[in-house]
Amino acid sequence: MSVSTLIRQYFSLEQATRSMVLVEPITREIVDAYAALMNLQQEVEVLEQAMESDPDQAPAIESAIEELSSRLRLLTDRCAYLLHELQSIGCVLKDMKIGIVDFPAMREGRIICFCWQLGETSLSHWHEANEDFEGRHKISSSFLEDSRIMSGNG
């Protein structure tokens, strides 16, 4: 399946910027939930090791693991819901740990992505669709003047 078949919408820079009022808080919540998931997973692993080294405490430890597992399921469900919310906006979360979001766009007949990272104050970078965050470029005035940047449905 090609990248273009996964894209539901192409953004103009203006559309992507306007969507940030929704994207930023959703992304922040995903990053926070992901960090909590990783911490809970570590707690479960520590408890599992403790249970192996002290079998007499197994019932109490199993109860604690069940509680953590329940919290893990709730957080996982919340993350899935939030990811769906981002998809419904039309953007793509590229990194749950640090909050990198791509906004597909068309430029000169090829797919590019406007790129934003949680903590940045504005949408100011882009990269080719086949590149990632490290390959991003600052949106320059010549980029903005290019009238061949299009938006619309994909």
CSV table of C-alpha atoms in Angstrom, one decimal:
chain,number,residue,atom,x,y,z
A,1,MET,CA,0.0,0.0,0.0
A,2,SER,CA,1.5,3.3,-1.0
A,3,VAL,CA,1.8,6.4,1.2
A,4,SER,CA,-0.8,8.2,-1.0
A,5,THR,CA,-3.5,5.6,-0.4
A,6,LEU,CA,-3.2,6.2,3.4
A,7,ILE,CA,-3.6,9.9,3.1
A,8,ARG,CA,-7.2,11.1,3.5
A,9,GLN,CA,-6.5,14.8,3.1
A,10,TYR,CA,-3.8,17.2,1.9
A,11,PHE,CA,-3.2,20.3,4.0
A,12,SER,CA,-2.3,23.8,3.0
A,13,LEU,CA,0.1,25.4,5.5
A,14,GLU,CA,-2.8,27.6,6.6
A,15,GLN,CA,-5.1,24.6,7.2
A,16,ALA,CA,-2.4,22.7,9.1
A,17,THR,CA,-1.7,25.8,11.2
A,18,ARG,CA,-5.5,26.3,12.0
A,19,SER,CA,-5.7,22.6,13.1
A,20,MET,CA,-3.0,23.1,15.7
A,21,VAL,CA,-5.6,24.3,18.2
A,22,LEU,CA,-6.9,20.7,18.2
A,23,VAL,CA,-3.7,18.8,17.4
A,24,GLU,CA,-1.5,20.3,20.2
A,25,PRO,CA,-3.6,19.2,23.2
A,26,ILE,CA,-4.3,15.8,21.7
A,27,THR,CA,-0.6,15.3,21.1
A,28,ARG,CA,0.3,16.4,24.6
A,29,GLU,CA,-2.2,14.0,26.1
A,30,ILE,CA,-0.8,11.1,23.9
A,31,VAL,CA,2.8,11.9,25.0
A,32,ASP,CA,1.8,12.0,28.6
A,33,ALA,CA,-0.3,8.8,28.3
A,34,TYR,CA,2.6,7.0,26.5
A,35,ALA,CA,5.0,8.0,29.3
A,36,ALA,CA,2.6,6.7,31.9
A,37,LEU,CA,2.2,3.5,29.9
A,38,MET,CA,6.0,3.0,29.9
A,39,ASN,CA,6.2,3.6,33.6
A,40,LEU,CA,3.4,1.2,34.4
A,41,GLN,CA,5.0,-1.5,32.2
A,42,GLN,CA,8.3,-1.1,34.1
A,43,GLU,CA,6.4,-1.4,37.4
A,44,VAL,CA,4.8,-4.7,36.1
A,45,GLU,CA,8.2,-6.0,35.1
A,46,VAL,CA,9.7,-5.2,38.5
A,47,LEU,CA,6.8,-6.9,40.3
A,48,GLU,CA,7.2,-10.0,38.0
A,49,GLN,CA,10.8,-10.2,39.0
A,50,ALA,CA,9.9,-9.8,42.7
A,51,MET,CA,7.4,-12.6,42.4
A,52,GLU,CA,10.1,-14.9,41.0
A,53,SER,CA,12.5,-14.1,43.7
A,54,ASP,CA,10.0,-14.3,46.6
A,55,PRO,CA,7.2,-16.8,45.8
A,56,ASP,CA,5.7,-16.4,49.3
A,57,GLN,CA,4.5,-12.9,48.3
A,58,ALA,CA,3.0,-14.1,45.0
A,59,PRO,CA,-0.7,-13.5,45.9
A,60,ALA,CA,-0.1,-9.9,46.9
A,61,ILE,CA,2.2,-9.3,43.9
A,62,GLU,CA,-0.3,-10.9,41.5
A,63,SER,CA,-3.0,-8.6,42.9
A,64,ALA,CA,-0.8,-5.5,42.3
A,65,ILE,CA,0.0,-6.7,38.8
A,66,GLU,CA,-3.7,-7.1,38.1
A,67,GLU,CA,-4.3,-3.5,39.2
A,68,LEU,CA,-1.5,-2.2,37.1
A,69,SER,CA,-2.7,-4.3,34.1
A,70,SER,CA,-6.1,-2.7,34.4
A,71,ARG,CA,-4.6,0.8,34.4
A,72,LEU,CA,-2.5,-0.3,31.4
A,73,ARG,CA,-5.6,-1.3,29.5
A,74,LEU,CA,-7.4,2.0,30.3
A,75,LEU,CA,-4.4,4.0,29.1
A,76,THR,CA,-4.0,1.9,26.0
A,77,ASP,CA,-7.7,2.5,25.1
A,78,ARG,CA,-7.3,6.2,25.7
A,79,CYS,CA,-4.2,6.3,23.4
A,80,ALA,CA,-6.1,4.5,20.7
A,81,TYR,CA,-9.0,7.0,21.0
A,82,LEU,CA,-6.6,9.9,20.8
A,83,LEU,CA,-4.8,8.5,17.8
A,84,HIS,CA,-8.2,8.1,16.1
A,85,GLU,CA,-8.9,11.8,16.8
A,86,LEU,CA,-5.6,12.8,15.1
A,87,GLN,CA,-6.4,10.6,12.2
A,88,SER,CA,-9.9,12.2,11.9
A,89,ILE,CA,-8.2,15.6,11.6
A,90,GLY,CA,-6.0,14.2,8.8
A,91,CYS,CA,-2.6,14.3,10.4
A,92,VAL,CA,-0.3,11.5,11.4
A,93,LEU,CA,1.4,11.0,14.7
A,94,LYS,CA,5.0,9.9,13.9
A,95,ASP,CA,6.4,9.6,17.5
A,96,MET,CA,4.4,9.0,20.7
A,97,LYS,CA,7.3,9.5,22.9
A,98,ILE,CA,8.1,13.1,21.9
A,99,GLY,CA,5.1,14.1,19.9
A,100,ILE,CA,6.0,14.5,16.3
A,101,VAL,CA,3.1,15.1,13.9
A,102,ASP,CA,3.0,15.2,10.1
A,103,PHE,CA,0.5,17.0,8.0
A,104,PRO,CA,0.4,15.6,4.4
A,105,ALA,CA,0.5,18.2,1.7
A,106,MET,CA,1.2,18.4,-2.1
A,107,ARG,CA,4.0,20.5,-3.5
A,108,GLU,CA,5.0,20.5,-7.2
A,109,GLY,CA,3.1,17.3,-7.8
A,110,ARG,CA,4.7,15.3,-5.0
A,111,ILE,CA,3.6,14.5,-1.4
A,112,ILE,CA,5.4,16.4,1.3
A,113,CYS,CA,4.6,16.7,5.0
A,114,PHE,CA,4.5,19.8,7.2
A,115,CYS,CA,6.1,18.7,10.4
A,116,TRP,CA,5.6,19.8,14.0
A,117,GLN,CA,7.0,18.6,17.3
A,118,LEU,CA,5.3,19.1,20.7
A,119,GLY,CA,6.8,22.2,22.3
A,120,GLU,CA,7.3,24.1,19.1
A,121,THR,CA,5.4,27.3,19.0
A,122,SER,CA,4.4,27.1,15.4
A,123,LEU,CA,4.3,24.9,12.4
A,124,SER,CA,7.6,25.9,10.7
A,125,HIS,CA,9.1,22.8,9.1
A,126,TRP,CA,8.4,20.4,6.2
A,127,HIS,CA,10.0,17.2,4.8
A,128,GLU,CA,9.6,15.0,1.8
A,129,ALA,CA,7.1,12.1,2.4
A,130,ASN,CA,9.9,9.5,2.2
A,131,GLU,CA,12.0,11.4,4.8
A,132,ASP,CA,11.5,11.7,8.5
A,133,PHE,CA,12.0,14.2,11.2
A,134,GLU,CA,15.8,14.5,10.8
A,135,GLY,CA,15.3,15.4,7.1
A,136,ARG,CA,13.0,18.3,7.8
A,137,HIS,CA,13.6,21.8,6.4
A,138,LYS,CA,12.6,25.2,7.7
A,139,ILE,CA,9.6,26.7,5.8
A,140,SER,CA,11.3,29.6,3.9
A,141,SER,CA,9.7,32.6,2.3
A,142,SER,CA,10.3,31.2,-1.1
A,143,PHE,CA,8.5,28.0,0.0
A,144,LEU,CA,5.6,30.1,1.0
A,145,GLU,CA,5.5,32.0,-2.3
A,146,ASP,CA,5.3,28.8,-4.3
A,147,SER,CA,1.8,28.8,-5.6
A,148,ARG,CA,2.0,25.1,-6.4
A,149,ILE,CA,1.3,24.1,-2.8
A,150,MET,CA,-2.2,22.6,-2.9
A,151,SER,CA,-4.8,21.4,-0.4
A,152,GLY,CA,-7.8,19.2,-0.8
A,153,ASN,CA,-8.9,15.7,-0.5
A,154,GLY,CA,-6.6,12.9,-1.5
